[in-house]
Amino acid sequence: MDHSATTPVDSEVLKAMIPYFTEKFGNASSLHTLGQEAHEALDNSRKLISNKINADYSELIFTSGGTESDNFALKGVAYALKDKGNHIITSTIEHPAILNSCKALEEQGYEVTYLKVDEEGFIDLNQLQEEISSNTLLASIMLANNEIGTLQNLEEIGKICRDNNILFHSDAVQGFTKVPIDVQKLNLDLMSLTAHKIHGPKGIGALYINKKVQQTKKIKKLINGGGHEFHWRAGTENVAGIVGFAKAVEIANENHVNHMTKLRDRMINRVLSEIPDSHLNGPNIKTKGSQRLCNNVNISFKYIEGEAMLFRLDMDGISCSTGSACASKSLDPSHVLQAIGLTHEEGLHGSLRFSLGRENTEKEVDYVVDKLINVVKILRELSPLAKQD
Amino acid sequence: MDHSATTPVDSEVLKAMIPYFTEKFGNASSLHTLGQEAHEALDNSRKLISNKINADYSELIFTSGGTESDNFALKGVAYALKDKGNHIITSTIEHPAILNSCKALEEQGYEVTYLKVDEEGFIDLNQLQEEISSNTLLASIMLANNEIGTLQNLEEIGKICRDNNILFHSDAVQGFTKVPIDVQKLNLDLMSLTAHKIHGPKGIGALYINKKVQQTKKIKKLINGGGHEFHWRAGTENVAGIVGFAKAVEIANENHVNHMTKLRDRMINRVLSEIPDSHLNGPNIKTKGSQRLCNNVNISFKYIEGEAMLFRLDMDGISCSTGSACASKSLDPSHVLQAIGLTHEEGLHGSLRFSLGRENTEKEVDYVVDKLINVVKILRELSPLAKQD
């Protein structure tokens, strides 16, 4: 129940990868047969993934993951266009890879506007429009929020960016393969992807870089060196990882999305109706179900602590999280839950994220809800904050 | 015969990795059991590799590979110490990851001195000493050259850096596990490593960052985001890759080195004595055998082209290279061979690098030499440049 942190590698993905560790182990830059064999695997993987997002083959640059892609996009554009302006727009609920890249840029004199979000996590398109100035280089707005599952309206955001002649980047790490993505239709200039959230391996991702952005050099490399990845990202290609990434993309399908949506709704409905003083964070599934990530369940429970619930559920064999895994080292409450206005009283410290996977079953969801009911009850009995009726 | 480009993953390494793709797939930052299991694997791997180089556990930061580590080291120090100076010293025969990071820094106003090397590829320690000024931040000198196998005297270089109060980085990608490395003894502040040159997987490497450098913040992050890797390198850890990296380090031993040295010497002696107008590039094995990488054979053949030899040998099932794999996309002659003063007449365009592996045999070496004798003969008969006796 923690698939937004990471997923197991699918057995078909692993099967596809294995030969590239052992017999087909060539360096894709080598000129001999072993090298060309690796290069062909790289080519085919790039074609498959770029097709999936309606991009050109040459627009997909492999990286070590979503975090590198986010850094590459933001710093790359900021450095390349520093003579044109110094302003970047993003939102308050982005992933730490975006927020901390922005902080690093602020230290270097760039200005960053963090768009507020409403109580369900949506940015205000009017505010986006208003914040754009002649100094603005780029807007970076995530597709699907990793904590509360809010799906932003990328098509409208893309239009605003295009009409105002600024670049548009999206961290699509959580939404990829769960939400259809057409980079043309969404007017995306840059988009970050990763494999390990979709049953592919860790350590491999990609940055989509629009052809025009490449040709007009509106981005600079983050990692210099050899001429790999059309000269955009140096370093010996992780061929096995790339082959696994492509296989994971190939396997993912709409049936998975429908299945996860059904589980999500069942879980949310049961928890809200069976556990008192519980509250759904992120889009309401009754009014905005299609604008919520298909596998995201984020619920606050008043009077108790998220970590205490997490450890008790772990003892029952249930994995979930309090915020994002990437922020787990921090003791601060979730910046996303703060951004949607959640207060301490409403359960800011008592929230759990369950992120479902295609292999989860209805029976598992019911098991989790049953255990959760019990854990919440026990902890509230111990809590001095809970109302004692 | 192209192990300096990359190596097959050892079967033991793959075996160690597999569980971390499937059942032990947790995100090492997650708080639940699955996450802690991944974290423990990360811990044990870090201990094993840091022990191997006599570093502290906290000094080894995992990255996506040697190229990222090189970028991290050079840019990280340059940006962190920009108020202290703007001068970096390196050599003319470094890997493109170093040279192109230096170029990127030069575009930003930094000054770089490229130390010349002698005809065997050694830098001049006196020149290093002379080039250091109050403005100098860092010297970056590779341990083992990837094309001609020259092993620099890191201990002496380290002393000079320490005595002059500048930082010392080494790209040790090619030398690691083939040459003993003790970061204390060599006075290293930073060192780049990678797994795929030592029968580990592609896409995983490390940067050793000395504790003092960390504590005094003499380096900045290249990749911002979550608090992974002691806050030095963000991004979900590639646990399977890291476990494979550690296993590869564990397996590598002195017997491999002795075996490769024997094959190297046999191959060089046979080629030089049996093929006329052939010339060894890099350290002479008779006078400086211990200062040449144990698996490197780089030979120039007058009157013919390297690529023509490479493709003919490939047809005989032999993989080798003309320069480094990372520079294979470039049509320019090798910058390393130019740096050691090789001229067109001496075979600048007619050079081949054979890099031996632990699994190669004497029989294979003899097969390669026999085929090579034949290929050189055929090509010279076709060459208008060859002397027709």
XYZ file of C-alpha atoms in Angstrom, chain B:
389
model
C 39.051 -7.401 -25.076
C 37.194 -4.157 -24.326
C 36.824 -4.304 -20.551
C 37.737 -0.648 -20.130
C 34.533 0.213 -22.002
C 32.441 -2.019 -19.787
C 32.325 -5.512 -18.302
C 29.705 -8.251 -18.070
C 27.960 -8.392 -14.730
C 29.453 -11.245 -12.708
C 26.957 -14.053 -12.066
C 27.452 -13.682 -8.293
C 26.767 -9.965 -8.591
C 23.544 -10.578 -10.497
C 22.505 -13.206 -7.971
C 22.995 -10.696 -5.149
C 20.964 -8.053 -7.004
C 17.892 -10.085 -8.010
C 16.084 -10.111 -4.614
C 16.260 -6.308 -4.516
C 14.264 -6.049 -7.733
C 11.459 -8.285 -6.575
C 10.784 -9.291 -2.978
C 13.074 -6.783 -1.202
C 12.026 -3.910 -3.419
C 11.437 -1.247 -0.739
C 12.362 2.417 -0.947
C 15.291 2.844 1.447
C 13.698 6.044 2.755
C 10.426 4.367 3.756
C 9.843 3.837 7.460
C 8.142 0.439 7.220
C 9.816 -2.990 7.236
C 10.204 -3.159 3.458
C 11.930 0.212 3.511
C 14.202 -0.666 6.417
C 15.221 -3.903 4.700
C 16.333 -1.846 1.697
C 18.076 0.623 3.975
C 20.023 -2.168 5.648
C 21.227 -3.428 2.275
C 22.314 0.107 1.455
C 24.165 0.366 4.772
C 26.023 -2.907 4.333
C 27.026 -2.032 0.772
C 28.296 1.373 1.825
C 30.352 -0.199 4.615
C 31.933 -2.755 2.312
C 32.963 -0.261 -0.362
C 34.150 2.421 2.062
C 36.259 -0.190 3.889
C 37.899 -1.141 0.610
C 39.290 2.388 0.174
C 39.939 2.976 3.897
C 37.224 5.608 4.079
C 34.600 6.184 6.715
C 31.070 4.892 6.111
C 29.736 8.454 5.872
C 32.256 9.472 3.231
C 30.846 7.346 0.401
C 28.012 8.963 -1.542
C 26.303 6.862 -4.193
C 25.707 8.456 -7.602
C 24.574 7.236 -11.028
C 28.162 6.587 -12.174
C 31.627 7.955 -12.785
C 30.509 10.800 -15.021
C 28.053 12.155 -12.481
C 30.695 11.794 -9.748
C 33.223 13.765 -11.810
C 30.685 16.538 -12.482
C 29.656 16.577 -8.811
C 33.271 16.863 -7.615
C 34.460 19.580 -9.991
C 31.352 21.751 -10.185
C 30.536 21.131 -6.534
C 33.911 22.437 -5.338
C 34.056 25.270 -7.879
C 30.616 26.573 -6.853
C 31.169 26.103 -3.121
C 34.519 27.895 -3.109
C 33.833 30.570 -5.712
C 34.614 33.292 -3.200
C 37.994 31.729 -2.466
C 39.308 31.422 -6.006
C 38.505 30.380 -9.546
C 41.394 28.158 -10.618
C 41.379 24.402 -11.206
C 44.274 22.180 -12.267
C 43.799 18.997 -14.253
C 45.676 17.130 -16.992
C 45.318 16.951 -20.764
C 44.569 13.217 -20.688
C 41.596 13.140 -18.357
C 38.277 11.484 -19.200
C 35.742 13.624 -21.160
C 33.630 13.833 -17.970
C 36.453 15.846 -16.377
C 37.526 17.791 -19.454
C 33.988 18.802 -20.390
C 33.086 19.705 -16.812
C 36.166 21.948 -16.905
C 35.006 23.484 -20.182
C 31.574 24.166 -18.677
C 33.299 25.879 -15.731
C 35.532 27.909 -18.060
C 32.395 29.244 -19.770
C 31.324 30.468 -16.327
C 34.567 32.339 -15.726
C 36.689 29.713 -14.010
C 40.284 29.207 -15.118
C 41.623 25.750 -15.814
C 45.238 24.666 -16.231
C 45.691 21.469 -18.226
C 48.965 19.854 -17.206
C 50.955 18.366 -20.061
C 52.068 14.755 -19.914
C 55.246 13.078 -21.137
C 55.369 10.497 -23.912
C 54.237 7.762 -21.513
C 51.377 9.839 -20.143
C 52.838 10.943 -16.798
C 52.271 14.455 -15.491
C 55.243 16.485 -14.261
C 55.040 16.940 -10.483
C 57.170 20.075 -10.693
C 54.748 21.613 -13.150
C 51.848 20.789 -10.829
C 53.657 22.538 -7.979
C 54.417 25.581 -10.155
C 50.868 26.013 -11.399
C 49.334 26.219 -7.933
C 48.498 29.786 -6.944
C 46.502 31.391 -4.136
C 43.570 31.244 -6.537
C 43.720 27.472 -6.962
C 40.844 25.471 -5.487
C 41.419 21.928 -6.673
C 43.595 19.560 -8.645
C 41.861 16.684 -10.435
C 44.215 13.971 -11.693
C 43.011 10.537 -12.743
C 44.424 7.402 -11.149
C 44.636 5.248 -14.301
C 44.285 6.547 -17.812
C 41.457 4.812 -19.659
C 43.209 4.752 -23.042
C 46.897 4.140 -22.402
C 46.869 2.789 -18.852
C 49.249 5.281 -17.242
C 49.073 5.153 -13.431
C 49.819 8.557 -11.940
C 51.691 8.874 -8.672
C 48.707 9.883 -6.548
C 50.675 9.743 -3.326
C 53.100 12.438 -4.479
C 50.298 14.474 -6.036
C 48.339 14.224 -2.804
C 51.331 15.507 -0.813
C 51.738 18.508 -3.101
C 48.019 19.322 -2.829
C 48.045 19.018 0.952
C 51.221 21.081 1.330
C 49.694 23.806 -0.808
C 46.304 23.649 0.880
C 44.259 22.818 -2.204
C 41.723 20.007 -2.607
C 42.632 16.821 -4.479
C 40.168 14.851 -6.603
C 40.893 11.726 -8.602
C 38.798 9.951 -11.216
C 39.664 6.400 -10.135
C 37.078 4.714 -12.355
C 39.579 2.629 -14.331
C 41.975 1.890 -11.502
C 39.561 0.884 -8.752
C 40.127 -2.721 -7.563
C 43.083 -3.011 -9.977
C 45.308 -0.702 -7.948
C 45.184 -0.578 -4.124
C 43.564 2.660 -2.974
C 43.903 4.104 0.508
C 42.278 7.518 0.588
C 44.148 8.460 3.781
C 47.545 7.522 2.440
C 46.894 9.264 -0.872
C 45.505 12.353 0.862
C 42.432 12.259 -1.366
C 39.612 14.692 -0.717
C 37.349 13.405 -3.463
C 37.376 10.319 -5.662
C 35.047 9.049 -8.399
C 34.183 5.356 -8.697
C 31.867 3.287 -10.869
C 30.557 -0.292 -10.834
C 30.318 -1.253 -14.486
C 34.075 -1.356 -15.090
C 34.502 -4.009 -12.389
C 31.794 -6.536 -13.348
C 29.062 -4.603 -11.568
C 25.967 -3.070 -13.166
C 25.809 0.121 -15.237
C 24.134 3.191 -13.785
C 25.680 3.121 -10.322
C 28.805 4.790 -8.981
C 30.024 6.763 -6.014
C 31.838 9.889 -4.992
C 34.122 9.648 -1.991
C 33.863 12.952 -0.133
C 36.290 13.393 2.740
C 34.579 14.146 6.071
C 36.394 17.439 6.438
C 35.248 18.566 3.003
C 31.675 17.683 3.998
C 31.857 19.428 7.356
C 33.472 22.596 6.025
C 31.025 22.650 3.092
C 33.736 22.837 0.480
C 31.419 21.141 -2.000
C 27.877 21.849 -3.187
C 25.289 19.321 -4.275
C 24.866 18.674 -7.987
C 21.397 17.159 -7.552
C 18.961 18.736 -5.070
C 15.838 17.140 -3.644
C 15.117 14.727 -0.802
C 17.505 14.016 2.054
C 19.085 10.892 0.573
C 22.785 10.023 0.882
C 23.391 12.118 4.017
C 21.779 15.044 2.180
C 24.533 15.032 -0.463
C 22.760 13.434 -3.429
C 18.987 13.386 -3.839
C 16.985 10.691 -5.614
C 15.568 7.298 -4.613
C 18.555 5.033 -4.071
C 19.176 2.382 -6.714
C 19.302 -0.375 -4.096
C 19.770 -3.325 -6.467
C 22.544 -1.442 -8.268
C 24.245 -0.535 -5.001
C 24.082 -4.130 -3.751
C 25.591 -5.256 -7.068
C 28.320 -2.622 -6.838
C 29.298 -3.854 -3.365
C 29.315 -7.495 -4.447
C 31.558 -6.609 -7.391
C 33.977 -4.869 -5.026
C 33.885 -7.856 -2.666
C 34.744 -10.296 -5.452
C 37.594 -8.381 -7.074
C 40.984 -9.591 -5.864
C 44.708 -9.642 -6.453
C 44.613 -12.920 -8.372
C 42.607 -11.157 -11.049
C 45.226 -8.416 -11.187
C 48.099 -10.882 -11.476
C 46.267 -12.842 -14.155
C 45.524 -9.731 -16.224
C 49.100 -8.460 -15.850
C 50.429 -11.748 -17.211
C 48.060 -11.613 -20.185
C 48.892 -7.957 -20.793
C 52.614 -8.618 -20.927
C 52.211 -11.672 -23.145
C 50.041 -9.745 -25.570
C 52.292 -6.676 -25.719
C 55.448 -8.758 -26.159
C 53.969 -10.886 -28.909
C 52.482 -7.945 -30.854
C 55.613 -5.788 -30.673
C 57.880 -8.649 -31.712
C 55.647 -10.183 -34.372
C 54.086 -7.114 -36.052
C 56.535 -4.710 -37.686
C 55.977 -0.968 -37.344
C 53.942 -1.391 -34.213
C 54.455 0.805 -31.161
C 53.199 0.576 -27.569
C 51.399 3.663 -26.232
C 51.611 4.357 -22.517
C 54.192 3.158 -19.984
C 56.878 0.731 -21.150
C 56.230 -2.600 -19.444
C 59.946 -3.385 -19.120
C 60.891 -0.221 -17.282
C 57.552 0.874 -15.803
C 55.376 -2.228 -15.744
C 54.005 -1.464 -12.290
C 52.989 2.019 -13.423
C 50.795 0.646 -16.200
C 47.210 -0.511 -15.601
C 47.211 -4.308 -15.397
C 44.749 -4.804 -18.242
C 45.725 -2.113 -20.743
C 47.267 -2.793 -24.139
C 47.299 0.190 -26.517
C 49.239 -0.203 -29.723
C 49.720 1.934 -32.840
C 50.162 0.350 -36.228
C 51.653 2.536 -38.917
C 49.988 3.038 -42.317
C 46.521 1.781 -41.441
C 43.323 2.979 -39.785
C 42.155 1.883 -36.351
C 38.510 1.590 -37.317
C 39.256 -0.690 -40.257
C 41.170 -3.032 -37.914
C 38.381 -2.832 -35.333
C 35.674 -3.889 -37.782
C 37.743 -6.761 -39.185
C 38.565 -8.044 -35.712
C 34.880 -7.759 -34.807
C 34.114 -10.183 -37.648
C 36.453 -12.635 -35.940
C 34.490 -12.205 -32.711
C 37.035 -9.873 -31.109
C 35.821 -6.688 -29.380
C 38.288 -3.846 -28.917
C 38.256 -0.078 -29.378
C 40.125 2.742 -31.070
C 39.947 5.108 -28.139
C 37.520 5.250 -25.259
C 33.884 4.227 -25.737
C 32.838 7.577 -24.349
C 34.638 9.380 -27.175
C 33.540 6.978 -29.923
C 30.957 9.415 -31.276
C 33.721 11.853 -32.148
C 35.701 11.589 -35.371
C 38.643 13.492 -33.904
C 41.756 11.495 -33.111
C 42.183 10.550 -29.455
C 43.059 13.531 -27.265
C 45.175 11.213 -25.130
C 47.315 9.961 -28.018
C 47.721 13.551 -29.194
C 48.748 14.582 -25.692
C 51.561 12.022 -25.595
C 52.808 13.492 -28.870
C 51.815 10.731 -31.276
C 51.847 11.975 -34.867
C 49.853 10.862 -37.848
C 52.976 9.174 -39.222
C 53.474 7.228 -36.013
C 49.969 5.791 -36.156
C 47.754 8.364 -34.424
C 44.843 7.096 -36.516
C 46.025 3.499 -36.463
C 45.784 2.695 -32.794
C 43.839 0.008 -30.995
C 43.083 -0.400 -27.325
C 42.706 -3.916 -25.986
C 41.579 -3.998 -22.365
C 41.763 -7.432 -20.819
C 39.406 -9.010 -18.328
C 39.760 -11.516 -15.544
C 37.846 -14.084 -17.610
C 40.171 -13.814 -20.625
C 42.632 -16.674 -21.152
C 46.129 -17.040 -22.587
C 44.553 -18.981 -25.437
C 42.252 -16.067 -26.206
C 45.158 -13.636 -26.162
C 47.033 -15.848 -28.624
C 43.930 -16.083 -30.825
C 43.630 -12.281 -30.856
C 47.311 -11.762 -31.665
C 47.153 -14.313 -34.486
C 44.090 -12.621 -35.977
C 45.637 -9.188 -35.485
C 48.802 -10.187 -37.342
C 46.621 -11.217 -40.240
C 44.381 -8.133 -40.185
C 47.352 -5.765 -40.109
C 48.963 -7.605 -42.984
C 45.818 -7.480 -45.144
C 45.123 -3.822 -44.441
C 48.696 -2.808 -45.102
C 48.578 -4.590 -48.456
C 45.541 -2.443 -49.297
C 47.044 0.763 -47.892
C 48.636 3.284 -50.248
C 50.620 4.547 -47.259
C 52.372 1.294 -46.471
C 55.919 0.790 -47.675
C 55.906 -1.638 -50.511
C 59.109 -3.605 -50.181
